[in-house]
PDB file of C-alpha atoms in Angstrom:
ATOM      1  CA  MET A   1     101.692 123.744 128.197  1.00 87.00           C
ATOM      2  CA  PHE A   2     103.720 119.793 126.730  1.00 93.00           C
ATOM      3  CA  THR A   3     106.168 119.861 124.352  1.00 91.00           C
ATOM      4  CA  GLY A   4     104.624 116.374 122.393  1.00 93.00           C
ATOM      5  CA  ILE A   5     108.126 114.534 123.981  1.00 94.00           C
ATOM      6  CA  VAL A   6     106.638 111.489 125.906  1.00 97.00           C
ATOM      7  CA  GLU A   7     108.557 110.905 129.230  1.00 96.00           C
ATOM      8  CA  GLU A   8     106.872 107.571 129.844  1.00 97.00           C
ATOM      9  CA  ILE A   9     104.203 104.575 129.040  1.00 98.00           C
ATOM     10  CA  GLY A  10     102.172 104.549 132.106  1.00 98.00           C
ATOM     11  CA  THR A  11      99.737 101.161 133.043  1.00 98.00           C
ATOM     12  CA  MET A  12      95.711 101.720 133.296  1.00 98.00           C
ATOM     13  CA  LYS A  13      95.048 100.361 136.928  1.00 98.00           C
ATOM     14  CA  SER A  14      91.549 101.175 137.227  1.00 97.00           C
ATOM     15  CA  ILE A  15      88.594 102.863 135.482  1.00 97.00           C
ATOM     16  CA  SER A  16      85.560 103.563 137.167  1.00 96.00           C
ATOM     17  CA  HIS A  17      82.416 105.347 135.227  1.00 93.00           C
ATOM     18  CA  LYS A  18      79.559 106.902 135.766  1.00 93.00           C
ATOM     19  CA  GLY A  19      77.565 107.652 132.828  1.00 94.00           C
ATOM     20  CA  GLU A  20      80.461 109.332 130.515  1.00 96.00           C
ATOM     21  CA  ALA A  21      82.392 110.685 133.281  1.00 97.00           C
ATOM     22  CA  MET A  22      85.557 108.465 134.224  1.00 97.00           C
ATOM     23  CA  VAL A  23      87.958 108.211 136.959  1.00 98.00           C
ATOM     24  CA  LEU A  24      91.470 106.945 135.758  1.00 98.00           C
ATOM     25  CA  GLY A  25      94.135 104.965 137.817  1.00 98.00           C
ATOM     26  CA  ILE A  26      97.396 105.217 136.622  1.00 98.00           C
ATOM     27  CA  LEU A  27     100.435 103.449 136.868  1.00 98.00           C
ATOM     28  CA  ALA A  28     103.899 105.230 136.700  1.00 98.00           C
ATOM     29  CA  SER A  29     106.906 105.610 138.318  1.00 96.00           C
ATOM     30  CA  ARG A  30     109.203 108.045 136.199  1.00 95.00           C
ATOM     31  CA  ILE A  31     106.929 111.383 136.202  1.00 96.00           C
ATOM     32  CA  MET A  32     106.088 110.660 139.704  1.00 96.00           C
ATOM     33  CA  ASP A  33     109.202 112.141 141.312  1.00 92.00           C
ATOM     34  CA  ASP A  34     107.862 116.124 141.262  1.00 91.00           C
ATOM     35  CA  VAL A  35     104.175 116.058 140.579  1.00 94.00           C
ATOM     36  CA  LYS A  36     102.181 117.476 143.353  1.00 95.00           C
ATOM     37  CA  LEU A  37      98.259 117.100 143.263  1.00 96.00           C
ATOM     38  CA  GLY A  38      96.541 118.880 140.830  1.00 96.00           C
ATOM     39  CA  ASP A  39      99.314 119.018 138.510  1.00 96.00           C
ATOM     40  CA  SER A  40      98.194 118.896 134.364  1.00 97.00           C
ATOM     41  CA  ILE A  41      99.670 115.658 133.047  1.00 98.00           C
ATOM     42  CA  SER A  42      99.538 114.648 129.214  1.00 98.00           C
ATOM     43  CA  VAL A  43      97.289 111.361 128.775  1.00 98.00           C
ATOM     44  CA  ASN A  44      97.697 110.009 125.365  1.00 98.00           C
ATOM     45  CA  GLY A  45      97.675 113.623 123.937  1.00 97.00           C
ATOM     46  CA  VAL A  46      94.935 114.827 126.920  1.00 98.00           C
ATOM     47  CA  CYS A  47      95.772 117.859 129.301  1.00 98.00           C
ATOM     48  CA  LEU A  48      94.390 115.845 132.526  1.00 98.00           C
ATOM     49  CA  THR A  49      94.249 117.225 136.218  1.00 98.00           C
ATOM     50  CA  ALA A  50      96.039 114.919 138.898  1.00 98.00           C
ATOM     51  CA  THR A  51      93.154 114.729 141.554  1.00 97.00           C
ATOM     52  CA  SER A  52      94.989 112.400 143.672  1.00 97.00           C
ATOM     53  CA  LEU A  53      98.473 110.392 143.999  1.00 97.00           C
ATOM     54  CA  GLU A  54     100.951 107.628 146.034  1.00 94.00           C
ATOM     55  CA  ALA A  55     103.951 106.215 145.105  1.00 92.00           C
ATOM     56  CA  SER A  56     102.790 104.148 141.921  1.00 96.00           C
ATOM     57  CA  GLY A  57     100.574 106.267 139.976  1.00 97.00           C
ATOM     58  CA  PHE A  58      97.812 108.981 140.376  1.00 98.00           C
ATOM     59  CA  THR A  59      94.291 109.496 139.029  1.00 98.00           C
ATOM     60  CA  VAL A  60      92.317 111.693 136.931  1.00 98.00           C
ATOM     61  CA  ASP A  61      89.291 112.304 136.222  1.00 98.00           C
ATOM     62  CA  VAL A  62      87.211 112.877 132.488  1.00 98.00           C
ATOM     63  CA  MET A  63      84.606 114.707 131.451  1.00 97.00           C
ATOM     64  CA  PRO A  64      81.977 113.940 129.258  1.00 97.00           C
ATOM     65  CA  GLN A  65      83.216 115.961 126.486  1.00 96.00           C
ATOM     66  CA  THR A  66      86.465 114.459 126.775  1.00 97.00           C
ATOM     67  CA  TYR A  67      85.109 110.806 126.794  1.00 97.00           C
ATOM     68  CA  ARG A  68      83.155 111.989 123.687  1.00 96.00           C
ATOM     69  CA  HIS A  69      86.100 113.249 121.760  1.00 96.00           C
ATOM     70  CA  THR A  70      88.881 111.134 122.453  1.00 97.00           C
ATOM     71  CA  ASN A  71      90.619 107.927 122.690  1.00 97.00           C
ATOM     72  CA  LEU A  72      90.032 107.918 126.087  1.00 97.00           C
ATOM     73  CA  SER A  73      87.061 105.924 126.364  1.00 96.00           C
ATOM     74  CA  ARG A  74      88.106 103.243 124.548  1.00 95.00           C
ATOM     75  CA  LEU A  75      90.792 102.552 127.879  1.00 97.00           C
ATOM     76  CA  LYS A  76      90.390  99.495 129.719  1.00 96.00           C
ATOM     77  CA  PRO A  77      92.276  98.137 132.588  1.00 97.00           C
ATOM     78  CA  GLY A  78      96.030  96.933 131.241  1.00 97.00           C
ATOM     79  CA  SER A  79      96.158  99.983 128.405  1.00 98.00           C
ATOM     80  CA  LYS A  80      98.856 101.505 127.959  1.00 98.00           C
ATOM     81  CA  VAL A  81      98.747 105.163 127.797  1.00 98.00           C
ATOM     82  CA  ASN A  82     101.857 107.809 126.827  1.00 98.00           C
ATOM     83  CA  LEU A  83     102.373 110.744 129.790  1.00 98.00           C
ATOM     84  CA  GLU A  84     104.634 113.892 129.936  1.00 97.00           C
ATOM     85  CA  ARG A  85     104.156 116.554 132.976  1.00 96.00           C
ATOM     86  CA  ALA A  86     103.442 119.871 132.078  1.00 93.00           C
ATOM     87  CA  MET A  87     106.428 121.367 130.637  1.00 87.00           C
ATOM     88  CA  ALA A  88     108.823 123.333 133.079  1.00 80.00           C
ATOM     89  CA  ALA A  89     109.788 126.949 132.889  1.00 76.00           C
ATOM     90  CA  GLY A  90     113.689 126.606 131.714  1.00 74.00           C
ATOM     91  CA  GLY A  91     113.268 123.466 130.597  1.00 71.00           C
ATOM     92  CA  ARG A  92     114.498 122.410 126.667  1.00 71.00           C
ATOM     93  CA  PHE A  93     111.648 122.675 123.946  1.00 75.00           C
ATOM     94  CA  GLY A  94     112.273 119.772 121.971  1.00 77.00           C
ATOM     95  CA  GLY A  95     108.965 119.196 120.273  1.00 79.00           C
ATOM     96  CA  HIS A  96     106.359 121.836 119.679  1.00 88.00           C
ATOM     97  CA  ILE A  97     103.513 123.999 121.926  1.00 85.00           C
ATOM     98  CA  VAL A  98     100.846 121.439 122.564  1.00 89.00           C
ATOM     99  CA  GLN A  99      98.242 122.084 124.738  1.00 90.00           C
ATOM    100  CA  GLY A 100      96.648 118.623 125.464  1.00 93.00           C
ATOM    101  CA  HIS A 101      93.034 119.767 123.819  1.00 95.00           C
ATOM    102  CA  VAL A 102      92.193 117.317 121.435  1.00 96.00           C
ATOM    103  CA  ASP A 103      91.018 118.323 118.074  1.00 96.00           C
ATOM    104  CA  GLY A 104      89.744 115.502 117.242  1.00 95.00           C
ATOM    105  CA  THR A 105      90.171 111.510 116.616  1.00 97.00           C
ATOM    106  CA  GLY A 106      91.748 109.604 113.619  1.00 97.00           C
ATOM    107  CA  THR A 107      91.592 105.773 112.551  1.00 98.00           C
ATOM    108  CA  ILE A 108      95.184 104.144 111.420  1.00 98.00           C
ATOM    109  CA  ALA A 109      94.635 103.271 107.565  1.00 98.00           C
ATOM    110  CA  SER A 110      97.964 101.509 107.703  1.00 97.00           C
ATOM    111  CA  MET A 111     101.645 100.810 108.484  1.00 97.00           C
ATOM    112  CA  ARG A 112     104.637  99.764 106.998  1.00 96.00           C
ATOM    113  CA  GLN A 113     108.042  99.609 108.098  1.00 94.00           C
ATOM    114  CA  ASP A 114     110.268 102.234 106.031  1.00 93.00           C
ATOM    115  CA  GLN A 115     114.407 101.185 106.667  1.00 94.00           C
ATOM    116  CA  ASN A 116     114.857 102.242 110.182  1.00 94.00           C
ATOM    117  CA  ALA A 117     111.653 104.238 110.640  1.00 96.00           C
ATOM    118  CA  VAL A 118     107.843 103.326 110.293  1.00 97.00           C
ATOM    119  CA  PHE A 119     105.474 105.062 107.893  1.00 96.00           C
ATOM    120  CA  VAL A 120     101.858 105.572 109.493  1.00 98.00           C
ATOM    121  CA  GLU A 121      99.011 106.779 107.594  1.00 98.00           C
ATOM    122  CA  ILE A 122      96.136 108.316 109.318  1.00 98.00           C
ATOM    123  CA  GLU A 123      92.592 109.304 108.548  1.00 98.00           C
ATOM    124  CA  PRO A 124      91.295 112.161 110.242  1.00 97.00           C
ATOM    125  CA  SER A 125      87.344 111.649 111.763  1.00 94.00           C
ATOM    126  CA  GLU A 126      87.068 115.034 111.071  1.00 91.00           C
ATOM    127  CA  PRO A 127      87.769 116.870 107.433  1.00 91.00           C
ATOM    128  CA  ALA A 128      88.158 119.990 108.812  1.00 92.00           C
ATOM    129  CA  LEU A 129      91.310 118.992 110.649  1.00 94.00           C
ATOM    130  CA  PHE A 130      93.315 119.106 107.401  1.00 94.00           C
ATOM    131  CA  LYS A 131      92.798 122.593 106.570  1.00 93.00           C
ATOM    132  CA  TYR A 132      95.571 122.689 109.551  1.00 94.00           C
ATOM    133  CA  ILE A 133      98.025 120.174 108.639  1.00 95.00           C
ATOM    134  CA  ILE A 134     100.657 120.817 106.359  1.00 94.00           C
ATOM    135  CA  PRO A 135     103.679 118.716 105.064  1.00 96.00           C
ATOM    136  CA  GLN A 136     106.899 119.346 107.019  1.00 95.00           C
ATOM    137  CA  GLY A 137     104.019 120.793 109.931  1.00 94.00           C
ATOM    138  CA  SER A 138     103.471 119.719 113.172  1.00 95.00           C
ATOM    139  CA  ILE A 139     100.954 117.271 114.602  1.00 96.00           C
ATOM    140  CA  THR A 140     100.051 115.403 117.984  1.00 97.00           C
ATOM    141  CA  ILE A 141      99.358 112.110 117.552  1.00 98.00           C
ATOM    142  CA  ASP A 142      98.017 110.600 121.462  1.00 98.00           C
ATOM    143  CA  GLY A 143     100.459 113.329 123.004  1.00 97.00           C
ATOM    144  CA  ILE A 144     103.327 112.683 120.265  1.00 97.00           C
ATOM    145  CA  SER A 145     105.024 115.541 118.861  1.00 96.00           C
ATOM    146  CA  LEU A 146     105.900 114.527 115.084  1.00 97.00           C
ATOM    147  CA  THR A 147     106.148 116.060 112.005  1.00 96.00           C
ATOM    148  CA  VAL A 148     103.667 115.702 108.679  1.00 97.00           C
ATOM    149  CA  VAL A 149     105.201 113.861 105.994  1.00 97.00           C
ATOM    150  CA  SER A 150     102.336 114.602 103.012  1.00 97.00           C
ATOM    151  CA  VAL A 151      98.584 115.177 103.415  1.00 96.00           C
ATOM    152  CA  GLU A 152      96.851 113.793 100.321  1.00 94.00           C
ATOM    153  CA  GLY A 153      93.618 111.252  99.469  1.00 91.00           C
ATOM    154  CA  GLY A 154      91.702 112.232 102.816  1.00 94.00           C
ATOM    155  CA  ARG A 155      94.921 110.970 105.120  1.00 97.00           C
ATOM    156  CA  PHE A 156      98.385 111.863 106.256  1.00 98.00           C
ATOM    157  CA  ARG A 157     101.449 110.142 106.741  1.00 98.00           C
ATOM    158  CA  VAL A 158     103.883 111.054 109.749  1.00 98.00           C
ATOM    159  CA  SER A 159     107.410 108.661 109.488  1.00 97.00           C
ATOM    160  CA  ILE A 160     108.531 107.104 113.266  1.00 96.00           C
ATOM    161  CA  ILE A 161     111.947 107.118 114.096  1.00 96.00           C
ATOM    162  CA  PRO A 162     113.179 103.805 116.107  1.00 96.00           C
ATOM    163  CA  HIS A 163     113.268 105.755 119.920  1.00 95.00           C
ATOM    164  CA  THR A 164     110.007 107.399 119.634  1.00 96.00           C
ATOM    165  CA  TRP A 165     108.524 103.723 118.463  1.00 96.00           C
ATOM    166  CA  SER A 166     110.297 102.047 121.423  1.00 95.00           C
ATOM    167  CA  GLU A 167     109.097 104.744 124.233  1.00 96.00           C
ATOM    168  CA  THR A 168     105.778 105.506 122.727  1.00 97.00           C
ATOM    169  CA  VAL A 169     102.742 103.424 122.345  1.00 97.00           C
ATOM    170  CA  LEU A 170     102.655 103.928 118.711  1.00 95.00           C
ATOM    171  CA  ALA A 171     104.602 100.692 118.739  1.00 95.00           C
ATOM    172  CA  LEU A 172     101.386  98.840 120.318  1.00 96.00           C
ATOM    173  CA  LYS A 173      98.638 100.373 117.564  1.00 96.00           C
ATOM    174  CA  ARG A 174      97.703  98.221 114.601  1.00 96.00           C
ATOM    175  CA  ALA A 175      95.598  99.507 111.715  1.00 97.00           C
ATOM    176  CA  GLY A 176      92.030 100.523 112.629  1.00 97.00           C
ATOM    177  CA  ASP A 177      92.987 101.909 115.695  1.00 97.00           C
ATOM    178  CA  THR A 178      91.887 105.080 117.371  1.00 97.00           C
ATOM    179  CA  VAL A 179      94.824 108.310 117.874  1.00 98.00           C
ATOM    180  CA  ASN A 180      93.975 111.004 119.400  1.00 98.00           C
ATOM    181  CA  LEU A 181      95.046 113.709 117.260  1.00 98.00           C
ATOM    182  CA  GLU A 182      96.209 117.550 118.099  1.00 97.00           C
ATOM    183  CA  THR A 183      96.502 120.379 115.348  1.00 95.00           C
ATOM    184  CA  ASP A 184      99.452 123.094 115.578  1.00 89.00           C
ATOM    185  CA  VAL A 185      97.707 125.719 117.745  1.00 87.00           C
ATOM    186  CA  LEU A 186      99.606 128.712 116.035  1.00 85.00           C
ATOM    187  CA  GLY A 187      97.724 127.560 113.068  1.00 84.00           C
ATOM    188  CA  LYS A 188      94.504 128.005 114.655  1.00 86.00           C
ATOM    189  CA  TYR A 189      95.153 131.256 116.425  1.00 84.00           C
ATOM    190  CA  VAL A 190      95.793 132.747 112.899  1.00 84.00           C
ATOM    191  CA  GLU A 191      92.458 131.592 111.323  1.00 81.00           C
ATOM    192  CA  HIS A 192      90.792 133.370 114.421  1.00 81.00           C
ATOM    193  CA  LEU A 193      92.537 136.438 113.800  1.00 83.00           C
ATOM    194  CA  LEU A 194      91.915 136.555 110.188  1.00 81.00           C
ATOM    195  CA  LYS A 195      88.116 136.728 110.982  1.00 78.00           C
ATOM    196  CA  PHE A 196      88.734 139.449 112.454  1.00 72.00           C
ATOM    197  CA  ASN A 197      89.273 143.060 111.319  1.00 56.00           C
ATOM    198  CA  HIS A 198      91.265 145.465 113.483  1.00 52.00           C
ATOM    199  CA  ASP A 199      88.656 147.107 115.274  1.00 52.00           C
ATOM    200  CA  PRO A 200      90.182 147.696 118.759  1.00 49.00           C
ATOM    201  CA  SER A 201      86.323 146.124 119.941  1.00 53.00           C
ATOM    202  CA  GLY A 202      87.170 142.875 118.469  1.00 52.00           C
ATOM    203  CA  GLN A 203      83.823 142.591 116.698  1.00 55.00           C
ATOM    204  CA  SER A 204      84.171 140.338 113.754  1.00 50.00           C
ATOM    205  CA  GLN A 205      83.628 142.525 110.402  1.00 49.00           C
ATOM    206  CA  SER A 206      82.769 140.617 107.651  1.00 47.00           C
ATOM    207  CA  GLY A 207      84.099 137.159 108.543  1.00 48.00           C
ATOM    208  CA  ASN A 208      86.245 137.565 105.151  1.00 50.00           C
ATOM    209  CA  PRO A 209      90.246 137.573 105.729  1.00 48.00           C
ATOM    210  CA  SER A 210      90.238 139.674 103.000  1.00 45.00           C
ATOM    211  CA  ASN A 211      89.505 142.277 105.069  1.00 48.00           C
ATOM    212  CA  VAL A 212      92.003 141.889 107.524  1.00 49.00           C
ATOM    213  CA  ASN A 213      94.540 144.560 108.049  1.00 54.00           C
ATOM    214  CA  LEU A 214      97.950 143.381 107.789  1.00 52.00           C
ATOM    215  CA  SER A 215      99.566 145.972 110.548  1.00 56.00           C
ATOM    216  CA  PHE A 216      96.893 144.161 112.409  1.00 53.00           C
ATOM    217  CA  LEU A 217      98.626 140.329 112.063  1.00 52.00           C
ATOM    218  CA  VAL A 218     102.794 142.743 112.049  1.00 54.00           C
ATOM    219  CA  GLU A 219     101.539 144.008 115.249  1.00 59.00           C
ATOM    220  CA  ASN A 220     100.282 140.720 116.756  1.00 56.00           C
ATOM    221  CA  GLY A 221     103.490 138.951 115.964  1.00 55.00           C
ATOM    222  CA  PHE A 222     101.842 136.863 112.632  1.00 53.00           C
ATOM    223  CA  ALA A 223     103.201 138.502 109.585  1.00 52.00           C
TER     224      ALA A 223
END
């Protein structure tokens, strides 16, 4: 699990392809202090496993499913990526619950200065994601925990503070670029629970949310 607080901008050292499978070699320094073989590392918001380590960086495998549904397929040697180690137990939870399981991609429609911030407008590639994107709710963009400012006209908007702008790859993005999107996992769990009754067997009833028993949500901490 991650928090969406980017620790370092890494650089793609090498990329090898075998069909839609990839091996990425990533240069990093700050996060290498305590990374161990097999650790999870968020790369542009995608949870990947460190398969080899050296003082100057690490390698990860990218499977075809990830290749098809994230912007990692667009990386080239020299590309910059956001990096975050998995959250340590007992650490500060500065962002929100981020799994590193990308729901889809989005296209940056526009970027404009808004006094000390940058206002970014994004159009998701999958309209179905909008049911999880709500004003003042959390969303992860390329691994960055951000707050949705507004949702309108098939797009949503976020406002980037100067620190986040300078410490992540968003400053290198332009209109037309693709970003990875992960919506708030709590909304997805609530939606799933609403499809089920309180039947202990866990079998779906009619699939109509109106049939869900309120006590079921209360017992599970969702109401």
